[in-house]
Coordinates of C-alpha atoms in Angstrom, one line a residue:
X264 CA 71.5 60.9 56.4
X265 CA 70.1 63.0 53.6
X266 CA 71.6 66.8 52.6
X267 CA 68.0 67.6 53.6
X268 CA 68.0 66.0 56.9
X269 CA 71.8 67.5 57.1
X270 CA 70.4 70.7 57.3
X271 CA 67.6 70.3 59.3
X272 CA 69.1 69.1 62.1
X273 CA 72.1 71.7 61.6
X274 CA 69.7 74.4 62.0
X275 CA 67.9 73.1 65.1
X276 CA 71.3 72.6 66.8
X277 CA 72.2 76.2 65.7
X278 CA 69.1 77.5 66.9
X279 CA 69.2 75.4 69.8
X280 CA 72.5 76.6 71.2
X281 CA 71.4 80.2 70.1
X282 CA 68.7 80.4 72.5
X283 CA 70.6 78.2 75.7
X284 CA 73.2 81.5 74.7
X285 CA 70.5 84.0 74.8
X286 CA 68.9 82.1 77.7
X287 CA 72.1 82.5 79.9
X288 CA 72.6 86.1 79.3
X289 CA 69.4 86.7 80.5
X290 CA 69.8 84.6 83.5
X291 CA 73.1 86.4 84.0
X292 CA 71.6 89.7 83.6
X293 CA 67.9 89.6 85.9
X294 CA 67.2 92.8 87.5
X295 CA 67.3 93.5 91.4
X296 CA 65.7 95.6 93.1
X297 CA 67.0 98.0 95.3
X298 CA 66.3 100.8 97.5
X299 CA 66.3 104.2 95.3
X300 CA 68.9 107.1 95.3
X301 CA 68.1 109.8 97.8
X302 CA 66.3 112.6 96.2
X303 CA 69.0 114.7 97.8
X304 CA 72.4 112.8 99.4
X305 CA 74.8 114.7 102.1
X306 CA 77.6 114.5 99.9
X307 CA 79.6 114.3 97.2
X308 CA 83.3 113.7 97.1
X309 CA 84.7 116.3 94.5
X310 CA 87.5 116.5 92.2
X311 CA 86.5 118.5 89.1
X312 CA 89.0 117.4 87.1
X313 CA 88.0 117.1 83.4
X314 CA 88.3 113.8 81.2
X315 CA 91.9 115.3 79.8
X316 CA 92.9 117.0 82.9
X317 CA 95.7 116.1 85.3
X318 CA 95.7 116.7 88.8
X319 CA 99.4 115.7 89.2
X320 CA 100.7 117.6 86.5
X321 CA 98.4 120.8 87.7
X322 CA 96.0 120.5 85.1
X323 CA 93.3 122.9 86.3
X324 CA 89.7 123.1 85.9
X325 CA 88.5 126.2 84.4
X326 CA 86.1 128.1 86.4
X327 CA 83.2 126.9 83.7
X328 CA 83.9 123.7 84.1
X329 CA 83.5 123.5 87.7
X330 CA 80.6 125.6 87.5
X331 CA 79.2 123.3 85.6
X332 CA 79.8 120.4 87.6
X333 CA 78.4 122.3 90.3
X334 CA 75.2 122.8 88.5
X335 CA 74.8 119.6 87.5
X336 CA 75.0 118.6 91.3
X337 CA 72.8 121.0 92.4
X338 CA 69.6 119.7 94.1
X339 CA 71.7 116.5 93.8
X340 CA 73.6 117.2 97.1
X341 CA 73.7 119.0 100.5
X342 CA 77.5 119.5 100.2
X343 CA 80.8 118.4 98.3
X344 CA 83.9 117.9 100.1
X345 CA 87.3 119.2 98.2
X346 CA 91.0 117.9 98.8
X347 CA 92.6 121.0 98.2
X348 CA 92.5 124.7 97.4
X349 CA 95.2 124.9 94.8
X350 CA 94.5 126.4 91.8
X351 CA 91.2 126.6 90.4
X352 CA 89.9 124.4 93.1
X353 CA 90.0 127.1 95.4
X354 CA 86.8 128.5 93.5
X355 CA 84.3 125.6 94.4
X356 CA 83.2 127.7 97.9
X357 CA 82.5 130.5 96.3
X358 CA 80.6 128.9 93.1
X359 CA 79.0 126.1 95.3
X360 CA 77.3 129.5 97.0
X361 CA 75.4 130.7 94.3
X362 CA 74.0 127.2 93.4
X363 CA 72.8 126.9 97.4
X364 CA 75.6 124.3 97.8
X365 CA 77.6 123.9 101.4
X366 CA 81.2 122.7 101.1
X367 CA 83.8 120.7 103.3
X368 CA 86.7 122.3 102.8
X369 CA 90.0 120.5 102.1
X370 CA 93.8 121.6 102.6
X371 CA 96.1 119.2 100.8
X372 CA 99.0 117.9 103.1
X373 CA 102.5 115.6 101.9
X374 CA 105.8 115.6 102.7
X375 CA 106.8 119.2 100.9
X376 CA 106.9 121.8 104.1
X377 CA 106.5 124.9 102.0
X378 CA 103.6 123.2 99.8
X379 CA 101.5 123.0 102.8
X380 CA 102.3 125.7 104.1
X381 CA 100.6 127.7 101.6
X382 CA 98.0 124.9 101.6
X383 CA 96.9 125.9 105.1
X384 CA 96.9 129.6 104.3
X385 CA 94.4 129.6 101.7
X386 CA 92.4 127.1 103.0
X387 CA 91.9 129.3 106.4
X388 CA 91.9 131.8 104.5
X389 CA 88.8 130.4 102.5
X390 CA 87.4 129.0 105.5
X391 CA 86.7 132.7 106.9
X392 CA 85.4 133.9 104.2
X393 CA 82.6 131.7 102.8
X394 CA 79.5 131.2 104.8
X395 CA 79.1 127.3 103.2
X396 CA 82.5 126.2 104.2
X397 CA 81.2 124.1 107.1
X398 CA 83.7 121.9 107.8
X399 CA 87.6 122.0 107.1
X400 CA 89.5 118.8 106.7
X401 CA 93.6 119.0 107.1
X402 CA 95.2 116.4 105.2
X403 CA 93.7 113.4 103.5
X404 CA 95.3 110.0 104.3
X405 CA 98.5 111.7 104.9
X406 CA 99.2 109.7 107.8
X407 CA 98.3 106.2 106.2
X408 CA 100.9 107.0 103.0
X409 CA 103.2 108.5 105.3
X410 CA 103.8 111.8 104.4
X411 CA 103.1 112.9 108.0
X412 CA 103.9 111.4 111.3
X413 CA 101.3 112.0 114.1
X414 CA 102.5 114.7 116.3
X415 CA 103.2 116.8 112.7
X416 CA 99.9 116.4 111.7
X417 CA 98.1 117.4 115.1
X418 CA 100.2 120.4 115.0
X419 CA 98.9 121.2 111.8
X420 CA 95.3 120.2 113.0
X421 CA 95.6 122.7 116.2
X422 CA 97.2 125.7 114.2
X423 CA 93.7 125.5 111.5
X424 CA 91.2 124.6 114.3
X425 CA 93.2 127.9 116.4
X426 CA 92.1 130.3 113.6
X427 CA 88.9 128.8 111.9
X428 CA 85.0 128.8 113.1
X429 CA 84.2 125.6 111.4
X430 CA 84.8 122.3 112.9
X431 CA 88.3 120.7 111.9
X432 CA 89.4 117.0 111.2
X433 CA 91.6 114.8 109.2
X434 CA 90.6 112.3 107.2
X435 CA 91.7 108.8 107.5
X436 CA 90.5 104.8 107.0
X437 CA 88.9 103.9 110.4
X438 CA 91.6 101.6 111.2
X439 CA 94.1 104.5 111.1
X440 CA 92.2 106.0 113.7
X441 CA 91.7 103.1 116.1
X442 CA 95.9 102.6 115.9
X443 CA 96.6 106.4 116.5
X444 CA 94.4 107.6 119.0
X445 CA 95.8 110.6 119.9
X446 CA 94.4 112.0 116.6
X447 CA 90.8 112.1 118.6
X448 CA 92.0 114.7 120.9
X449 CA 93.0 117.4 118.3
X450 CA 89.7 117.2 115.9
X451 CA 86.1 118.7 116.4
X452 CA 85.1 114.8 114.9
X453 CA 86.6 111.8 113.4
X454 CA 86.3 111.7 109.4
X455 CA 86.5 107.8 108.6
X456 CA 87.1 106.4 105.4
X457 CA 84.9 103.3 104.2
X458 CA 86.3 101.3 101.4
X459 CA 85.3 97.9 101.5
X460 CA 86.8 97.3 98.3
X461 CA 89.8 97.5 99.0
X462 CA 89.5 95.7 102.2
X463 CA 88.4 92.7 99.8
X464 CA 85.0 92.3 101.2
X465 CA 82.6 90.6 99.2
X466 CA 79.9 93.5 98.0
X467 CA 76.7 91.6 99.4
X468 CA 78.6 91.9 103.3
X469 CA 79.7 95.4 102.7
X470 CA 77.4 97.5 104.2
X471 CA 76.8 95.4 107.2
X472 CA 80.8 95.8 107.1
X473 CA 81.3 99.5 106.7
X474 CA 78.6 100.3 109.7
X475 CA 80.5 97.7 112.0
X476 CA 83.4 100.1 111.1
X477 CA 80.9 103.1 112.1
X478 CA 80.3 101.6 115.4
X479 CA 84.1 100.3 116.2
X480 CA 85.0 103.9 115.3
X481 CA 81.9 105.8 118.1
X482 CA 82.6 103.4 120.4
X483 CA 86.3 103.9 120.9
X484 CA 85.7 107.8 121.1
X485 CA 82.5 108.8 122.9
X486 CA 81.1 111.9 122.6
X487 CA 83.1 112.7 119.5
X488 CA 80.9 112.9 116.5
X489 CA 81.6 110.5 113.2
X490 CA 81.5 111.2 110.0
X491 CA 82.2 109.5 106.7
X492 CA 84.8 111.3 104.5
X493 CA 84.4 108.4 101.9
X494 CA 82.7 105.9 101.2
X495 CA 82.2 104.2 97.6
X496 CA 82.7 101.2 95.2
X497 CA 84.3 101.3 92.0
X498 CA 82.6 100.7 88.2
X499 CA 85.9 98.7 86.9
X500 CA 88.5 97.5 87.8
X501 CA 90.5 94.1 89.7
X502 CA 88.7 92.0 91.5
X503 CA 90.1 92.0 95.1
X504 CA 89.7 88.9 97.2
X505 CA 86.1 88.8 97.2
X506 CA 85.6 92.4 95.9
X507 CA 84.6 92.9 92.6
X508 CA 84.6 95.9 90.8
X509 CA 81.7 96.4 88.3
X510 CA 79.2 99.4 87.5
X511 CA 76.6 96.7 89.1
X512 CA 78.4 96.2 92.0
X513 CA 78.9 100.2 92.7
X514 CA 75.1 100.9 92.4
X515 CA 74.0 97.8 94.7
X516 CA 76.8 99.4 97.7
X517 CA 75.7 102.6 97.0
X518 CA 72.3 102.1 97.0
X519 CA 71.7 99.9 100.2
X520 CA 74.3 102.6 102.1
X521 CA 72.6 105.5 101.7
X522 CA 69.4 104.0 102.6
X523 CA 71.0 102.5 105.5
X524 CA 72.5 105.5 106.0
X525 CA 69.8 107.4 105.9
X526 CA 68.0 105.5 108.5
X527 CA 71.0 105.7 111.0
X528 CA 71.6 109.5 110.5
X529 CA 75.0 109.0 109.2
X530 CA 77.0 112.0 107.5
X531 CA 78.4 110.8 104.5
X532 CA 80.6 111.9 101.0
X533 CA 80.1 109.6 98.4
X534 CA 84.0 108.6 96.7
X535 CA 83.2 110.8 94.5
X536 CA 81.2 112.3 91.8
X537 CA 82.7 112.0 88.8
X538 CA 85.4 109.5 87.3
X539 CA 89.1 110.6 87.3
X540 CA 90.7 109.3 84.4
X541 CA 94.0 110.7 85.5
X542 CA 94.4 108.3 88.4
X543 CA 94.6 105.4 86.2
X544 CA 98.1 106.8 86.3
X545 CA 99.0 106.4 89.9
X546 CA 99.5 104.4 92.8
X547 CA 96.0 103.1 92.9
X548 CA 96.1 101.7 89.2
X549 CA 93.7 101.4 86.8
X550 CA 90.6 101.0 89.2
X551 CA 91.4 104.8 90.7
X552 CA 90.1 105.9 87.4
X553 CA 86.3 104.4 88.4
X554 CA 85.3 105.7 91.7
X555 CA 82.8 108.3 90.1
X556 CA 78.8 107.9 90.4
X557 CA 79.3 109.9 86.7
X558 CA 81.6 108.9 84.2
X559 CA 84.4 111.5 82.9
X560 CA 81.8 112.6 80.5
X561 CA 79.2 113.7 83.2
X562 CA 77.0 110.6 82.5
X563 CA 75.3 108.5 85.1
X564 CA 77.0 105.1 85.1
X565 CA 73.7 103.2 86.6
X566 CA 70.3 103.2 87.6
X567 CA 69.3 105.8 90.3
X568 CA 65.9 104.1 91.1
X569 CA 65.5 101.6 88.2
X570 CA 65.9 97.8 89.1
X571 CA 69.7 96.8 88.8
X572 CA 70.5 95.0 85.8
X573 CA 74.7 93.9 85.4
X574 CA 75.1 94.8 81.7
X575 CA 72.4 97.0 81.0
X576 CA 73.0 96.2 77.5
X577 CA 73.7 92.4 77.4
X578 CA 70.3 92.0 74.9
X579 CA 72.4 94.0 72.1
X580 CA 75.3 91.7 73.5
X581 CA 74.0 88.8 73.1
X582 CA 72.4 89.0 69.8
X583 CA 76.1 90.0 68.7
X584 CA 77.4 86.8 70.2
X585 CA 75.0 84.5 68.6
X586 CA 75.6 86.1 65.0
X587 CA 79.0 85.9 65.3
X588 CA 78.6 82.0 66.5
X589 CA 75.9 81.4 63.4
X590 CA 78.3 82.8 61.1
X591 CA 81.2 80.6 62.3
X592 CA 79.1 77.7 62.6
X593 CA 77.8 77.5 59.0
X594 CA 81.6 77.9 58.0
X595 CA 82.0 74.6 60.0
X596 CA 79.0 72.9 59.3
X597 CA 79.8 73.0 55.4
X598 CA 83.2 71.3 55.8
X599 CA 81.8 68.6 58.0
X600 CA 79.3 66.8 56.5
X601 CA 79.8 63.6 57.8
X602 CA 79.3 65.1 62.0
X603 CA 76.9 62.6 63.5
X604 CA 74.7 65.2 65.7
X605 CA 77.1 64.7 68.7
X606 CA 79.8 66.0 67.3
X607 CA 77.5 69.3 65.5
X608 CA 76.4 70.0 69.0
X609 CA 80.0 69.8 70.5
X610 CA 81.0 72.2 67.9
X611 CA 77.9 74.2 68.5
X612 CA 78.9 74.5 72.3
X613 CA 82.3 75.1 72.2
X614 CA 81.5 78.4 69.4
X615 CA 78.2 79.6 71.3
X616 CA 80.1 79.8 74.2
X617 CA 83.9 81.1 72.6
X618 CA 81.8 83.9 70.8
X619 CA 79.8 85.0 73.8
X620 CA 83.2 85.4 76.3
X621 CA 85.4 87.1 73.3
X622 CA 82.1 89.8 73.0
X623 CA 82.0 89.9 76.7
X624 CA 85.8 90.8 77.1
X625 CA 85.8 93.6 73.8
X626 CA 82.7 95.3 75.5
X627 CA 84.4 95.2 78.9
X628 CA 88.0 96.8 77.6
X629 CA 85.4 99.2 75.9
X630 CA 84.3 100.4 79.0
X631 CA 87.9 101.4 80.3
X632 CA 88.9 105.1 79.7
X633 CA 91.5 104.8 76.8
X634 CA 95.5 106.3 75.9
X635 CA 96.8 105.7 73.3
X636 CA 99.0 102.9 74.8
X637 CA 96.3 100.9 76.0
X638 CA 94.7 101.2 72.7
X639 CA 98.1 99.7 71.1
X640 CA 98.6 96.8 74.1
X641 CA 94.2 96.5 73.4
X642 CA 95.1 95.7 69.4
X643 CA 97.8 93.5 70.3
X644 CA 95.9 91.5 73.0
X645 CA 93.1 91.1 70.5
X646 CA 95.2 89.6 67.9
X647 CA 96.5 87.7 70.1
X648 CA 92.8 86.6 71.7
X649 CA 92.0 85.9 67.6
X650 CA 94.9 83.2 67.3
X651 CA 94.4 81.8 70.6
X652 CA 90.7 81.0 69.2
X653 CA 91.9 79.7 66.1
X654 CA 93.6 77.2 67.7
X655 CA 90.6 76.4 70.0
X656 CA 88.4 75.6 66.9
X657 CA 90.5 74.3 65.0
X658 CA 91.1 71.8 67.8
X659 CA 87.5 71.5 68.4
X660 CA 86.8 70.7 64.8
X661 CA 89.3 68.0 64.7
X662 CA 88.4 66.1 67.9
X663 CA 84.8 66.6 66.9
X664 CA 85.8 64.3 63.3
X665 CA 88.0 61.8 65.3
X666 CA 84.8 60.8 67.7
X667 CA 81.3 61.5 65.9
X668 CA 81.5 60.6 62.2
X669 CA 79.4 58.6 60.1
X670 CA 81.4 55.0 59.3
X671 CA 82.1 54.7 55.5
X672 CA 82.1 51.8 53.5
X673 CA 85.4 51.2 52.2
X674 CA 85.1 50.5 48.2
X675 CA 87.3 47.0 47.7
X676 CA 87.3 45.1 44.0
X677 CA 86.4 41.8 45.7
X678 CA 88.3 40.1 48.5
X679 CA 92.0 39.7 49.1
X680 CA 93.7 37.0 47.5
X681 CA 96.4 35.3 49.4
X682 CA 99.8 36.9 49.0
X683 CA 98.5 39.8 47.2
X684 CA 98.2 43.3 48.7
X685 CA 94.6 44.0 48.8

């Protein structure tokens, strides 16, 4: 073959490969359509923690902060539901107020007596004196970690509902409440908790899944009224089972609930407004962190009404992946001038594809809300990502030499004489 025709057909390999690359990115990312956000939903889950705040270690809110959250939520939502009135918390009835905002109301209960103690003082306390307080939960999954047997936390349950106007309930997954019955006769209604995710059900079943829940739950007490404390899918994350968290995932569950549960006039709280960065840090892992419909920077994390699209920006994406794979191809390609087309196009396929999953994985890890640990393990992983594709193309180069060269002729003086080495 010529150096001409060398290059012509290195080119229309490249370029081949280069659109099968954009091609599948595409195919990968097609939008779906589904139903739009709710002009207004019934609730948000809230925890105004900040990016750099720490619930755990009592890192407050300032009262601008959450009145800031609030405003950004206003006309967003008929209510937000709180986990506590400690601290600064304690200030989202009276803020939510001014901004037309009702609020569920929510006294934090473990295992430390005194702690909640005081934690059921304020929140009466709050309870009585804000008109939006409409609903008062007492303790949130502290049964199901087992902070609180049953007949503590109905006690607790009938001293709130004994000095409070609003309804009172606990909040608990709905499976809690089918194995503890007894709860039902010391609430006003059953709060439920709807997490298919962790429950590893695959995203496409999960809303025919959480309203099975819905009707287990009305079904085993009549006449008491349901409603859902939480209910959400996180942005990022491990996938569980079938469950696979993803920013995509989170908008398609969200998106098809509300509309569902609009049409079954469910009360819900969405898990939860806004990311919290600080649970990366406990017993839920890194996917804790992810919950939020709003990232830790008050940013929407998908389309409200928009078709869905998995990586919104997989065009930018994948034009990075195909530069990166031109530029290592043509490093090839000039070292292996003897490749038979087969062996170009193995090499194209085996770099097209390497350079599209190593951008894929950097953009994912970019997504994660970053220490300064994981930005050290991030380096070392990467380096150690970078060696592990050296050796793939350096492998790949090789096998492609040892199965599609062009034969050579060898160069011999004349033939081999008898007895003589040739």
């Amino acid at each position: 073959m010529t150096a001409w025709g060398f290059r012509l057909s290195a080119v229309v390999i490249a370029l081949v490969f280069a659109a099968i690359t954009i091609g599948t990115w595409a195919y990968m990312n097609q939008p779906e359509s589904e139903p739009a956000w709710p002009r207004r939903v019934q609730g948000f889950a809230l925890s105004p923690y900040q990016a750099d705040q720490d619930a755990v270690e009592r890192e407050f809110p300032t009262r601008a902060q959450i009145a800031g959250d609030l405003d950004l939520l206003a006309g967003k939502t008929h209510a937000v539901r709180t986990y506590t009135t400690e601290g600064t918390i304690g200030l989202v009835p009276e803020l939510a107020l001014e901004r037309g905002i009702n609020v569920t109301a929510g006294a934090w209960l473990d295992q430390r007596d005194d702690h909640n103690a005081e934690e059921l003082e304020r929140t009466i306390a709050i309870a009585n004196a804000h008109s939006n307080v409409i609903r008062v939960i007492v303790g949130n999954e502290s049964h199901l970690r087992g902070d609180l047997t049953v007949p503590e936390l109905t006690a607790k349950l009938d001293r709130v509902r004994g000095a409070v106007r609003q309804p009172v309930s606990t909040c608990e997954p709905w499976h809690v409440w089918i194995a503890e019955r007894e709860l039902a006769r010391h609430v006003d209604f059953a709060c439920i908790h709807l997490l298919p995710y962790w429950e590893g059900v695959d995203v496409e079943l999960a809303v025919d899944y959480s309203m099975e829940k819905v009707r287990i739950v009305r079904e085993a007490f009549p006449g008491l009224p349901v409603m859902v404390g939480e209910v959400g899918w996180p942005s990022q994350g491990r996938t569980r089972k079938e469950a696979e968290a993803s920013a995509a995932h989170q908008a398609l569950f969200l998106r098809r609930f509300l509309a569902r549960a609009e049409r079954e006039g469910l009360v819900y709280y969405i898990m939860e407004a806004f990311d919290q960065p600080w649970k990366a840090r406990t017993q839920e892992g890194g996917v804790g962190a992810y919950w939020g419909v709003y990232d830790a920077n008050r940013t929407p994390k998908f389309e409200f009404v928009a078709p869905i699209v998995r990586v919104p920006q997989w065009e930018m994406l994948a034009a990075v992946s195909v530069v990166v794979a031109a530029a290592m191809l043509f490093v090839f390609y000039i070292h292996s001038g003897s490749l038979r087309n087969r062996g170009r196009s193995f090499l194209a396929l085996i770099v097209y594809a390497t350079s599209a999953i190593t951008v894929w994985v950097v953009h994912d890890y970019a997504q994660q809300y970053q220490t300064f640990q994981s930005i050290a393990v991030g380096v070392l992983l990467f380096v150690g990502m970078l060696g592990v594709i050296a050796v793939l193309l350096a492998e790949a180069h090789e096998w492609a030499e040892a199965h599609w060269v062009h034969l050579r002729r060898r160069l011999l003086a004349g033939p081999a004489v008898h007895g003589t080495d040739p």
